GROMACS .gro file of C-alpha atoms in nm:
model
  492
    1MET     CA    1  -2.116  11.832   4.817
    2PRO     CA    2  -2.223  11.925   4.466
    3ALA     CA    3  -1.983  12.128   4.260
    4HIS     CA    4  -2.059  12.497   4.261
    5SER     CA    5  -2.076  12.701   3.946
    6ALA     CA    6  -1.876  13.011   3.862
    7ILE     CA    7  -2.124  13.288   3.792
    8TYR     CA    8  -1.983  13.548   3.560
    9GLY     CA    9  -1.967  13.883   3.723
   10GLU     CA   10  -2.012  13.774   4.083
   11SER     CA   11  -1.769  13.945   4.314
   12THR     CA   12  -1.511  13.708   4.450
   13SER     CA   13  -1.322  13.930   4.691
   14PRO     CA   14  -1.298  13.822   5.055
   15GLN     CA   15  -1.553  14.084   5.156
   16ALA     CA   16  -1.801  13.963   4.895
   17ILE     CA   17  -1.799  13.596   4.989
   18ILE     CA   18  -1.766  13.565   5.364
   19ALA     CA   19  -2.099  13.575   5.544
   20TYR     CA   20  -2.110  13.596   5.920
   21GLN     CA   21  -2.419  13.816   5.941
   22PRO     CA   22  -2.748  13.660   5.832
   23GLU     CA   23  -2.800  13.687   5.460
   24PRO     CA   24  -3.119  13.766   5.272
   25THR     CA   25  -3.341  13.470   5.208
   26GLN     CA   26  -3.354  13.334   4.857
   27ALA     CA   27  -3.702  13.479   4.818
   28LEU     CA   28  -3.560  13.830   4.838
   29ASP     CA   29  -3.350  13.906   4.533
   30TRP     CA   30  -3.336  14.149   4.245
   31THR     CA   31  -3.681  14.167   4.093
   32SER     CA   32  -3.548  14.141   3.735
   33PRO     CA   33  -3.227  14.183   3.533
   34THR     CA   34  -3.319  14.552   3.503
   35ASP     CA   35  -3.389  14.610   3.874
   36PRO     CA   36  -3.287  14.977   3.924
   37GLU     CA   37  -3.142  14.903   4.270
   38ASN     CA   38  -2.896  14.653   4.125
   39PRO     CA   39  -2.561  14.842   4.111
   40ARG     CA   40  -2.500  14.709   3.759
   41ASN     CA   41  -2.810  14.899   3.649
   42PHE     CA   42  -2.697  15.231   3.793
   43SER     CA   43  -2.645  15.504   3.535
   44LEU     CA   44  -2.320  15.484   3.341
   45GLY     CA   45  -2.205  15.811   3.493
   46LEU     CA   46  -2.261  15.687   3.849
   47ARG     CA   47  -2.083  15.357   3.781
   48VAL     CA   48  -1.786  15.535   3.625
   49TYR     CA   49  -1.773  15.783   3.913
   50THR     CA   50  -1.787  15.504   4.172
   51THR     CA   51  -1.512  15.310   3.996
   52ALA     CA   52  -1.291  15.617   3.973
   53ALA     CA   53  -1.348  15.716   4.337
   54VAL     CA   54  -1.264  15.379   4.491
   55SER     CA   55  -0.970  15.334   4.251
   56LEU     CA   56  -0.828  15.669   4.360
   57LEU     CA   57  -0.840  15.563   4.724
   58ALA     CA   58  -0.666  15.234   4.637
   59PHE     CA   59  -0.403  15.436   4.450
   60VAL     CA   60  -0.336  15.647   4.761
   61THR     CA   61  -0.300  15.333   4.973
   62ALA     CA   62  -0.008  15.212   4.758
   63PHE     CA   63   0.127  15.564   4.717
   64ALA     CA   64   0.152  15.593   5.096
   65ALA     CA   65   0.376  15.287   5.106
   66SER     CA   66   0.640  15.393   4.856
   67ILE     CA   67   0.651  15.769   4.914
   68TYR     CA   68   0.856  15.683   5.222
   69SER     CA   69   1.136  15.514   5.023
   70PRO     CA   70   1.326  15.837   4.932
   71ALA     CA   71   1.317  15.930   5.302
   72ILE     CA   72   1.526  15.631   5.414
   73ASP     CA   73   1.858  15.819   5.414
   74ASP     CA   74   1.705  16.116   5.594
   75VAL     CA   75   1.545  15.893   5.860
   76GLN     CA   76   1.876  15.714   5.902
   77LYS     CA   77   2.054  16.044   5.974
   78VAL     CA   78   1.782  16.203   6.190
   79PHE     CA   79   1.737  15.903   6.419
   80ASN     CA   80   2.098  15.779   6.393
   81VAL     CA   81   1.999  15.425   6.296
   82SER     CA   82   2.127  15.172   6.045
   83GLU     CA   83   1.996  15.150   5.690
   84GLU     CA   84   1.814  14.826   5.772
   85ILE     CA   85   1.627  14.991   6.061
   86ALA     CA   86   1.542  15.291   5.843
   87LEU     CA   87   1.396  15.051   5.586
   88LEU     CA   88   1.161  14.893   5.840
   89PRO     CA   89   0.881  15.156   5.818
   90LEU     CA   90   0.853  15.080   5.445
   91SER     CA   91   0.841  14.704   5.497
   92LEU     CA   92   0.613  14.717   5.801
   93TYR     CA   93   0.355  14.925   5.617
   94ASN     CA   94   0.341  14.657   5.347
   95LEU     CA   95   0.321  14.388   5.612
   96GLY     CA   96   0.025  14.572   5.761
   97LEU     CA   97  -0.146  14.557   5.423
   98ALA     CA   98  -0.128  14.176   5.441
   99PHE     CA   99  -0.342  14.172   5.756
  100GLY     CA  100  -0.591  14.436   5.647
  101PRO     CA  101  -0.866  14.189   5.543
  102LEU     CA  102  -0.895  14.082   5.908
  103VAL     CA  103  -1.026  14.435   5.969
  104GLY     CA  104  -1.209  14.500   5.645
  105ALA     CA  105  -1.404  14.177   5.598
  106PRO     CA  106  -1.606  14.180   5.923
  107LEU     CA  107  -1.684  14.551   5.880
  108SER     CA  108  -1.792  14.497   5.520
  109GLU     CA  109  -2.014  14.208   5.621
  110VAL     CA  110  -2.194  14.407   5.887
  111TYR     CA  111  -2.201  14.760   5.745
  112GLY     CA  112  -2.146  14.725   5.368
  113ARG     CA  113  -1.867  14.829   5.134
  114LYS     CA  114  -1.905  15.204   5.153
  115SER     CA  115  -1.893  15.199   5.530
  116VAL     CA  116  -1.559  15.017   5.517
  117PHE     CA  117  -1.412  15.304   5.317
  118LEU     CA  118  -1.566  15.562   5.549
  119LEU     CA  119  -1.461  15.389   5.872
  120THR     CA  120  -1.110  15.264   5.798
  121THR     CA  121  -0.972  15.557   5.596
  122PRO     CA  122  -0.981  15.811   5.885
  123VAL     CA  123  -0.797  15.560   6.106
  124PHE     CA  124  -0.544  15.514   5.826
  125ALA     CA  125  -0.498  15.892   5.813
  126LEU     CA  126  -0.468  15.915   6.192
  127PHE     CA  127  -0.172  15.677   6.200
  128VAL     CA  128  -0.008  15.848   5.902
  129LEU     CA  129  -0.030  16.163   6.114
  130GLY     CA  130   0.127  15.970   6.400
  131ALA     CA  131   0.409  15.856   6.173
  132GLY     CA  132   0.481  16.214   6.073
  133LEU     CA  133   0.492  16.323   6.438
  134SER     CA  134   0.710  16.032   6.553
  135ARG     CA  135   1.007  16.125   6.772
  136ASP     CA  136   1.186  15.791   6.742
  137VAL     CA  137   1.208  15.514   6.488
  138ALA     CA  138   1.013  15.268   6.705
  139SER     CA  139   0.699  15.484   6.705
  140LEU     CA  140   0.746  15.546   6.333
  141CYS     CA  141   0.751  15.171   6.270
  142VAL     CA  142   0.442  15.107   6.484
  143CYS     CA  143   0.242  15.387   6.324
  144ARG     CA  144   0.335  15.279   5.972
  145PHE     CA  145   0.237  14.918   6.043
  146ILE     CA  146  -0.104  15.010   6.187
  147ALA     CA  147  -0.158  15.259   5.904
  148GLY     CA  148  -0.103  14.972   5.660
  149VAL     CA  149  -0.357  14.752   5.839
  150PHE     CA  150  -0.629  15.017   5.808
  151ALA     CA  151  -0.527  15.117   5.456
  152ALA     CA  152  -0.557  14.764   5.317
  153PRO     CA  153  -0.939  14.741   5.304
  154ALA     CA  154  -0.940  15.023   5.048
  155ILE     CA  155  -0.753  14.800   4.799
  156SER     CA  156  -0.950  14.478   4.842
  157ASN     CA  157  -1.283  14.659   4.884
  158ALA     CA  158  -1.224  14.864   4.570
  159SER     CA  159  -1.196  14.552   4.353
  160ALA     CA  160  -1.516  14.415   4.509
  161THR     CA  161  -1.698  14.743   4.443
  162ILE     CA  162  -1.583  14.745   4.080
  163ALA     CA  163  -1.712  14.388   4.040
  164ASP     CA  164  -2.044  14.497   4.193
  165VAL     CA  165  -2.103  14.770   3.935
  166THR     CA  166  -1.952  14.597   3.629
  167ASP     CA  167  -2.140  14.360   3.403
  168GLY     CA  168  -1.998  14.007   3.408
  169ARG     CA  169  -1.866  14.008   3.054
  170TYR     CA  170  -1.654  14.315   3.127
  171ARG     CA  171  -1.538  14.210   3.472
  172GLY     CA  172  -1.209  14.068   3.350
  173ILE     CA  173  -1.098  14.377   3.163
  174ALA     CA  174  -1.221  14.613   3.437
  175LEU     CA  175  -1.036  14.431   3.714
  176GLY     CA  176  -0.736  14.367   3.489
  177ILE     CA  177  -0.694  14.740   3.440
  178TYR     CA  178  -0.774  14.812   3.805
  179TYR     CA  179  -0.489  14.585   3.914
  180ALA     CA  180  -0.252  14.843   3.764
  181VAL     CA  181  -0.382  15.116   3.997
  182PRO     CA  182  -0.193  15.015   4.314
  183SER     CA  183   0.122  14.964   4.107
  184CYS     CA  184   0.081  15.315   3.969
  185GLY     CA  185   0.068  15.446   4.325
  186ALA     CA  186   0.374  15.242   4.417
  187VAL     CA  187   0.589  15.390   4.140
  188LEU     CA  188   0.460  15.747   4.167
  189GLY     CA  189   0.526  15.756   4.540
  190PRO     CA  190   0.908  15.776   4.506
  191LEU     CA  191   0.872  16.028   4.223
  192VAL     CA  192   0.681  16.267   4.449
  193GLY     CA  193   0.861  16.168   4.767
  194GLY     CA  194   1.206  16.232   4.623
  195PHE     CA  195   1.135  16.599   4.560
  196VAL     CA  196   0.948  16.633   4.891
  197VAL     CA  197   1.244  16.498   5.089
  198MET     CA  198   1.490  16.721   4.903
  199GLY     CA  199   1.281  17.029   4.973
  200LYS     CA  200   1.119  16.966   5.312
  201GLY     CA  201   1.262  16.655   5.480
  202TRP     CA  202   1.123  16.311   5.553
  203ARG     CA  203   0.827  16.419   5.768
  204TRP     CA  204   0.670  16.591   5.473
  205THR     CA  205   0.631  16.254   5.299
  206GLN     CA  206   0.365  16.185   5.563
  207TRP     CA  207   0.205  16.529   5.535
  208VAL     CA  208   0.177  16.491   5.158
  209THR     CA  209   0.024  16.147   5.212
  210LEU     CA  210  -0.239  16.305   5.439
  211MET     CA  211  -0.323  16.555   5.165
  212PHE     CA  212  -0.368  16.271   4.916
  213ILE     CA  213  -0.586  16.077   5.161
  214GLY     CA  214  -0.811  16.378   5.208
  215ALA     CA  215  -0.838  16.437   4.834
  216ALA     CA  216  -0.929  16.070   4.775
  217TYR     CA  217  -1.166  16.042   5.071
  218ILE     CA  218  -1.401  16.322   4.970
  219PRO     CA  219  -1.518  16.160   4.640
  220VAL     CA  220  -1.590  15.833   4.823
  221LEU     CA  221  -1.839  16.017   5.046
  222PHE     CA  222  -2.069  16.055   4.745
  223THR     CA  223  -2.054  15.696   4.618
  224PRO     CA  224  -2.352  15.462   4.666
  225GLU     CA  225  -2.352  15.135   4.858
  226THR     CA  226  -2.295  14.846   4.614
  227TYR     CA  227  -2.288  14.532   4.831
  228LYS     CA  228  -2.580  14.313   4.724
  229VAL     CA  229  -2.643  14.159   5.065
  230ARG     CA  230  -2.656  14.500   5.233
  231LEU     CA  231  -2.881  14.648   4.964
  232LEU     CA  232  -3.128  14.361   4.987
  233GLN     CA  233  -3.134  14.386   5.365
  234GLN     CA  234  -3.218  14.755   5.334
  235ARG     CA  235  -3.493  14.673   5.082
  236ALA     CA  236  -3.639  14.410   5.314
  237LYS     CA  237  -3.643  14.657   5.600
  238LYS     CA  238  -3.828  14.912   5.388
  239LEU     CA  239  -4.083  14.650   5.284
  240GLY     CA  240  -4.124  14.522   5.638
  241LEU     CA  241  -4.007  14.172   5.546
  242ASP     CA  242  -3.828  13.923   5.769
  243HIS     CA  243  -3.498  13.937   5.581
  244THR     CA  244  -3.283  13.722   5.807
  245THR     CA  245  -3.262  13.358   5.888
  246PRO     CA  246  -3.269  13.298   6.265
  247GLN     CA  247  -2.927  13.201   6.393
  248PRO     CA  248  -2.800  13.118   6.739
  249LYS     CA  249  -2.629  13.407   6.912
  250GLN     CA  250  -2.253  13.393   6.860
  251SER     CA  251  -1.991  13.506   7.107
  252ILE     CA  252  -1.726  13.757   7.009
  253GLN     CA  253  -1.469  13.479   7.035
  254ALA     CA  254  -1.668  13.265   6.791
  255ALA     CA  255  -1.693  13.555   6.546
  256VAL     CA  256  -1.318  13.619   6.562
  257LEU     CA  257  -1.243  13.249   6.509
  258TYR     CA  258  -1.482  13.242   6.214
  259PHE     CA  259  -1.305  13.522   6.031
  260LEU     CA  260  -0.962  13.389   6.121
  261ARG     CA  261  -1.057  13.057   5.963
  262LYS     CA  262  -1.195  13.216   5.648
  263LEU     CA  263  -0.928  13.482   5.604
  264PHE     CA  264  -0.618  13.330   5.758
  265PHE     CA  265  -0.620  12.957   5.834
  266ARG     CA  266  -0.797  12.838   5.519
  267PRO     CA  267  -0.592  13.061   5.286
  268ILE     CA  268  -0.270  12.929   5.441
  269HIS     CA  269  -0.394  12.572   5.409
  270MET     CA  270  -0.484  12.631   5.045
  271LEU     CA  271  -0.143  12.788   4.988
  272PHE     CA  272   0.027  12.460   5.078
  273THR     CA  273  -0.227  12.211   4.941
  274GLU     CA  274  -0.366  12.364   4.621
  275PRO     CA  275  -0.124  12.372   4.323
  276ILE     CA  276  -0.309  12.660   4.155
  277VAL     CA  277  -0.307  12.871   4.469
  278THR     CA  278   0.058  12.791   4.536
  279LEU     CA  279   0.170  12.902   4.191
  280VAL     CA  280  -0.046  13.215   4.179
  281CYS     CA  281   0.060  13.320   4.529
  282LEU     CA  282   0.429  13.271   4.457
  283TYR     CA  283   0.397  13.453   4.124
  284SER     CA  284   0.197  13.741   4.277
  285GLY     CA  285   0.441  13.768   4.566
  286PHE     CA  286   0.738  13.776   4.332
  287LEU     CA  287   0.579  14.041   4.111
  288PHE     CA  288   0.500  14.268   4.406
  289GLY     CA  289   0.848  14.208   4.543
  290LEU     CA  290   0.988  14.301   4.203
  291THR     CA  291   0.800  14.631   4.210
  292TYR     CA  292   0.951  14.722   4.546
  293THR     CA  293   1.291  14.604   4.431
  294PHE     CA  294   1.265  14.866   4.157
  295VAL     CA  295   1.144  15.123   4.412
  296VAL     CA  296   1.438  15.067   4.648
  297ALA     CA  297   1.724  14.969   4.413
  298SER     CA  298   1.662  15.169   4.094
  299PRO     CA  299   1.802  15.497   4.231
  300TRP     CA  300   2.125  15.313   4.316
  301VAL     CA  301   2.149  15.177   3.959
  302TRP     CA  302   2.117  15.522   3.802
  303SER     CA  303   2.352  15.677   4.055
  304HIS     CA  304   2.617  15.406   4.038
  305TYR     CA  305   2.631  15.354   3.660
  306TYR     CA  306   2.525  15.695   3.527
  307ASN     CA  307   2.613  15.937   3.809
  308PHE     CA  308   2.256  16.068   3.825
  309SER     CA  309   2.194  16.352   4.068
  310PRO     CA  310   1.929  16.303   4.342
  311ALA     CA  311   1.677  16.492   4.128
  312ALA     CA  312   1.755  16.279   3.823
  313GLN     CA  313   1.726  15.961   4.032
  314THR     CA  314   1.379  16.076   4.135
  315LEU     CA  315   1.278  16.152   3.776
  316SER     CA  316   1.392  15.803   3.673
  317PHE     CA  317   1.067  15.668   3.821
  318LEU     CA  318   0.894  15.810   3.516
  319SER     CA  319   1.008  15.497   3.330
  320LEU     CA  320   0.821  15.272   3.575
  321THR     CA  321   0.521  15.503   3.554
  322LEU     CA  322   0.527  15.468   3.176
  323GLY     CA  323   0.522  15.090   3.211
  324VAL     CA  324   0.216  15.105   3.436
  325CYS     CA  325   0.035  15.343   3.199
  326LEU     CA  326   0.090  15.101   2.909
  327VAL     CA  327  -0.083  14.812   3.087
  328PRO     CA  328  -0.437  14.878   2.949
  329ILE     CA  329  -0.312  14.839   2.590
  330PRO     CA  330  -0.234  14.463   2.601
  331GLN     CA  331  -0.518  14.403   2.846
  332VAL     CA  332  -0.780  14.556   2.616
  333LEU     CA  333  -0.637  14.401   2.299
  334VAL     CA  334  -0.627  14.049   2.444
  335ASP     CA  335  -0.974  14.079   2.593
  336ARG     CA  336  -1.129  14.213   2.271
  337TYR     CA  337  -0.955  13.998   2.012
  338ILE     CA  338  -0.884  13.674   2.202
  339TYR     CA  339  -1.086  13.626   2.521
  340GLN     CA  340  -1.425  13.766   2.416
  341PRO     CA  341  -1.432  13.585   2.076
  342ARG     CA  342  -1.347  13.257   2.248
  343LEU     CA  343  -1.616  13.320   2.509
  344ARG     CA  344  -1.877  13.393   2.242
  345GLY     CA  345  -1.776  13.079   2.053
  346HIS     CA  346  -1.804  12.874   2.371
  347LEU     CA  347  -2.151  13.009   2.451
  348ALA     CA  348  -2.267  12.941   2.095
  349THR     CA  349  -2.143  12.583   2.075
  350SER     CA  350  -2.158  12.446   2.431
  351PRO     CA  351  -2.451  12.353   2.656
  352PRO     CA  352  -2.549  12.631   2.902
  353SER     CA  353  -2.422  12.428   3.199
  354THR     CA  354  -2.073  12.393   3.051
  355PRO     CA  355  -1.837  12.648   3.210
  356PHE     CA  356  -1.588  12.848   3.010
  357PRO     CA  357  -1.241  12.714   3.100
  358ALA     CA  358  -1.067  12.930   3.358
  359GLU     CA  359  -0.739  12.875   3.172
  360GLN     CA  360  -0.859  13.119   2.907
  361ARG     CA  361  -0.792  13.397   3.160
  362LEU     CA  362  -0.422  13.326   3.102
  363SER     CA  363  -0.435  13.448   2.742
  364ALA     CA  364  -0.263  13.775   2.834
  365ALA     CA  365  -0.033  13.628   3.097
  366LEU     CA  366   0.131  13.369   2.873
  367PRO     CA  367   0.310  13.607   2.633
  368ALA     CA  368   0.372  13.856   2.914
  369SER     CA  369   0.539  13.582   3.121
  370LEU     CA  370   0.796  13.545   2.841
  371VAL     CA  371   0.848  13.918   2.796
  372LEU     CA  372   0.910  13.968   3.169
  373PRO     CA  373   1.231  13.761   3.210
  374LEU     CA  374   1.364  13.878   2.873
  375SER     CA  375   1.319  14.241   2.972
  376LEU     CA  376   1.472  14.176   3.315
  377PHE     CA  377   1.783  14.019   3.161
  378ALA     CA  378   1.811  14.299   2.906
  379TYR     CA  379   1.765  14.569   3.171
  380ALA     CA  380   2.027  14.405   3.392
  381TRP     CA  381   2.300  14.393   3.127
  382THR     CA  382   2.232  14.721   2.947
  383ALA     CA  383   2.258  14.927   3.268
  384ARG     CA  384   2.621  15.032   3.215
  385PRO     CA  385   2.795  15.357   3.120
  386ALA     CA  386   2.868  15.241   2.765
  387ILE     CA  387   2.495  15.220   2.685
  388HIS     CA  388   2.272  15.527   2.699
  389TRP     CA  389   2.051  15.536   3.007
  390ILE     CA  390   1.731  15.553   2.802
  391VAL     CA  391   1.779  15.191   2.693
  392PRO     CA  392   1.767  15.028   3.038
  393MET     CA  393   1.492  15.270   3.139
  394LEU     CA  394   1.268  15.158   2.854
  395LEU     CA  395   1.347  14.794   2.930
  396GLN     CA  396   1.255  14.853   3.293
  397ALA     CA  397   0.925  15.003   3.177
  398LEU     CA  398   0.864  14.692   2.965
  399ALA     CA  399   0.936  14.468   3.266
  400MET     CA  400   0.694  14.670   3.478
  401MET     CA  401   0.418  14.650   3.219
  402SER     CA  402   0.455  14.276   3.165
  403SER     CA  403   0.462  14.206   3.540
  404ILE     CA  404   0.125  14.378   3.593
  405VAL     CA  405  -0.030  14.201   3.295
  406VAL     CA  406   0.080  13.866   3.440
  407TYR     CA  407  -0.041  13.960   3.786
  408GLY     CA  408  -0.388  14.061   3.673
  409SER     CA  409  -0.438  13.756   3.452
  410VAL     CA  410  -0.321  13.490   3.698
  411ASN     CA  411  -0.540  13.631   3.975
  412LEU     CA  412  -0.847  13.631   3.751
  413TYR     CA  413  -0.759  13.273   3.653
  414MET     CA  414  -0.749  13.166   4.018
  415LEU     CA  415  -1.079  13.338   4.099
  416ASP     CA  416  -1.253  13.177   3.802
  417ALA     CA  417  -1.102  12.839   3.884
  418TYR     CA  418  -1.234  12.830   4.241
  419GLY     CA  419  -1.553  13.028   4.187
  420PRO     CA  420  -1.752  13.205   4.459
  421LEU     CA  421  -1.713  12.944   4.732
  422TYR     CA  422  -1.335  12.919   4.771
  423GLY     CA  423  -1.226  13.209   4.551
  424ALA     CA  424  -1.230  13.441   4.853
  425SER     CA  425  -0.994  13.222   5.054
  426ALA     CA  426  -0.767  13.176   4.753
  427SER     CA  427  -0.763  13.553   4.706
  428GLY     CA  428  -0.682  13.594   5.075
  429ALA     CA  429  -0.381  13.363   5.034
  430ALA     CA  430  -0.260  13.570   4.739
  431MET     CA  431  -0.297  13.892   4.937
  432LEU     CA  432  -0.099  13.752   5.229
  433CYS     CA  433   0.178  13.641   4.994
  434ARG     CA  434   0.209  13.951   4.780
  435TYR     CA  435   0.229  14.192   5.070
  436THR     CA  436   0.457  13.965   5.272
  437PHE     CA  437   0.692  13.949   4.973
  438SER     CA  438   0.670  14.325   4.922
  439ALA     CA  439   0.765  14.367   5.288
  440ALA     CA  440   1.062  14.129   5.259
  441PHE     CA  441   1.215  14.233   4.925
  442PRO     CA  442   1.312  14.590   5.025
  443MET     CA  443   1.512  14.453   5.317
  444PHE     CA  444   1.762  14.276   5.091
  445SER     CA  445   1.722  14.407   4.735
  446LEU     CA  446   1.952  14.709   4.770
  447ARG     CA  447   2.218  14.494   4.935
  448LEU     CA  448   2.181  14.243   4.653
  449TYR     CA  449   2.241  14.506   4.386
  450ARG     CA  450   2.539  14.651   4.570
  451ALA     CA  451   2.696  14.308   4.618
  452LEU     CA  452   2.633  14.158   4.273
  453GLY     CA  453   2.593  14.465   4.055
  454ALA     CA  454   2.298  14.535   3.827
  455GLY     CA  455   2.391  14.254   3.585
  456TRP     CA  456   2.385  13.955   3.815
  457ALA     CA  457   2.126  14.093   4.058
  458GLY     CA  458   1.889  14.154   3.768
  459SER     CA  459   1.974  13.815   3.620
  460LEU     CA  460   1.880  13.645   3.945
  461LEU     CA  461   1.538  13.809   3.924
  462GLY     CA  462   1.518  13.703   3.559
  463PHE     CA  463   1.590  13.338   3.644
  464LEU     CA  464   1.317  13.343   3.908
  465ALA     CA  465   1.078  13.486   3.648
  466VAL     CA  466   1.173  13.205   3.405
  467GLY     CA  467   1.092  12.939   3.665
  468LEU     CA  468   0.754  13.091   3.745
  469ALA     CA  469   0.673  13.131   3.376
  470ALA     CA  470   0.743  12.759   3.325
  471GLY     CA  471   0.489  12.679   3.595
  472LEU     CA  472   0.234  12.908   3.432
  473TRP     CA  473   0.273  12.742   3.093
  474GLY     CA  474   0.240  12.407   3.267
  475PHE     CA  475  -0.099  12.511   3.406
  476TRP     CA  476  -0.205  12.623   3.058
  477LYS     CA  477  -0.126  12.278   2.919
  478TRP     CA  478  -0.213  12.048   3.209
  479GLY     CA  479  -0.433  12.270   3.425
  480LYS     CA  480  -0.754  12.076   3.370
  481SER     CA  481  -0.599  11.748   3.482
  482MET     CA  482  -0.437  11.911   3.787
  483LYS     CA  483  -0.752  12.079   3.916
  484GLY     CA  484  -0.880  11.771   4.093
  485SER     CA  485  -0.556  11.710   4.281
  486GLY     CA  486  -0.635  11.953   4.563
  487LYS     CA  487  -0.871  11.919   4.857
  488TYR     CA  488  -1.096  12.213   4.769
  489GLU     CA  489  -1.377  12.214   4.520
  490ILE     CA  490  -1.293  12.358   4.180
  491SER     CA  491  -1.560  12.555   3.998
  492THR     CA  492  -1.731  12.356   3.729
   0.00000   0.00000   0.00000
C-alpha cells in the first residue's frame, strides 16, 4: 500500500475519517479553492461564530463532569453511602465520555456534524435531568454514565468542526487553543458547584448544568453544516448527480462491527503496538487524570494546610482557571515565532512532496514538559502553613497551564504523524485513555493526599511527569527512526 500524505488542514477526528456511508465520487469536489460552499470560505464572522458555538457546547460537557465534585459530601450524607460510592457518579460520567465516539461517529457519518450536536445534546440533557431526580445512588450513577456517553460527541465533533472551518496553516493554533476549552469547563465546574451546593444542595448541580446545556444548545441551532462529505452529497442531490458508489447492502450487525473495529479494536491495538500512540495516550491520560486530581484533592490541601472555609476552598479554583486562561499565550508565541517560520522555511527549500516533520508540533510541548514536573514539585512542597497560600496557588496555575500546552501539542503531533488514514484511530485510542484515566484518578487521588500529604503525593505526580517528559524528548530526538517500528502506516 502506498504511503498516504498528510494534507494540512484536513480534519483528523474520528468523525471526519471513518466512512461507512457511501462517499462522494472523486469527480464531485469543491469547484475551486474559493468555492463558496467550502466551510473554509465562509465569512469570517460565520466561522468565528461557529467556532465559538461548538466550543461553548464542549465547555459545558466538561463543566457537567466536575460541577458534581463539590456535591460528593452532600450525596454521601443524603444517600448514606461511603465516600468511594459518592465519587462514582463523577468517575462514571468521565467513563461515559470515553465511549461517546461509538455514538457520535455513526451519526456524524450519516447525518453530518451539526446533526450530531442537535441529536445527542437533548439526550445528554435528559439524563442530566434524570440524575437530578435520582432517588438512590444507583440511578444517579446510571444516569451520569449515560449522560457522559451522549455528551462526548460534543467534544470530539467540536474539534472536527473547527478543523473544517479553519485554514490548514492555522489549524494547529486553533486546535491548540481549543484543547484548553474542556479543561476550562473542568476547573470552573467546582467553582460554580461549590457555591451551588452550599446554597441549594447537590441536586442543584444538575439543574445548573441543564441551564448551561440550554444556553449552549441554542447558538448551535444557527450554525451551518461543515462536514465536507455531507455538503458534497447535498450538492450532488441538488444537481441531480449520482453521488454514491454502489455498495452491497450491509446488515446492522456488520455496521456495528465496522464501527467497533474503527473506534475500539484498532485504537486498542495501536495503543499496544505503536510507540507514538502509546506515549501520547499515556501522557494524555496522565494529564487528564492530573486535572481531576486537582479537582478532587485541591480543596483538601487548602483546608488541611491553610484552614480555608468551604467558600474559600471553592474560590481556590480560580488559580486553576487562571492557568487555563494563560494557555493561549505560549501557544500563540510558539506558533508565530517557531512553528510558522520553520514551516515557511521548509516550504521554500524542500520539494513539494516532502512533508514537514510531525516532530515540529512538539515545539511547545518540549519546554512545557519540563515546566510541568518542576511546578508540581514546587506546588507540593510549598503547600504548608509557613508559606503564604498564594505561592502554591500560582504554582498550581503554572502546572495547569503547562499540562494543557503539552496535551495540545502531543495530540497534534500524533495526528500529523499518522495523517488522515490512521489518525482517527490513534485519536480514538487517546480519547479512550484520557477519559479512562480521568475516571480512575478521582477514586484514589484524595486518599493519596490524605495518606502521604501534599508533599509526597505531589512529588509522586511530579516523578510520573518526569518519566513521561523523558519519553517525549526521546521522540523529539529519535522519532524519525522509530516511526517505522509499528505496524501502521506513518504519514509521509
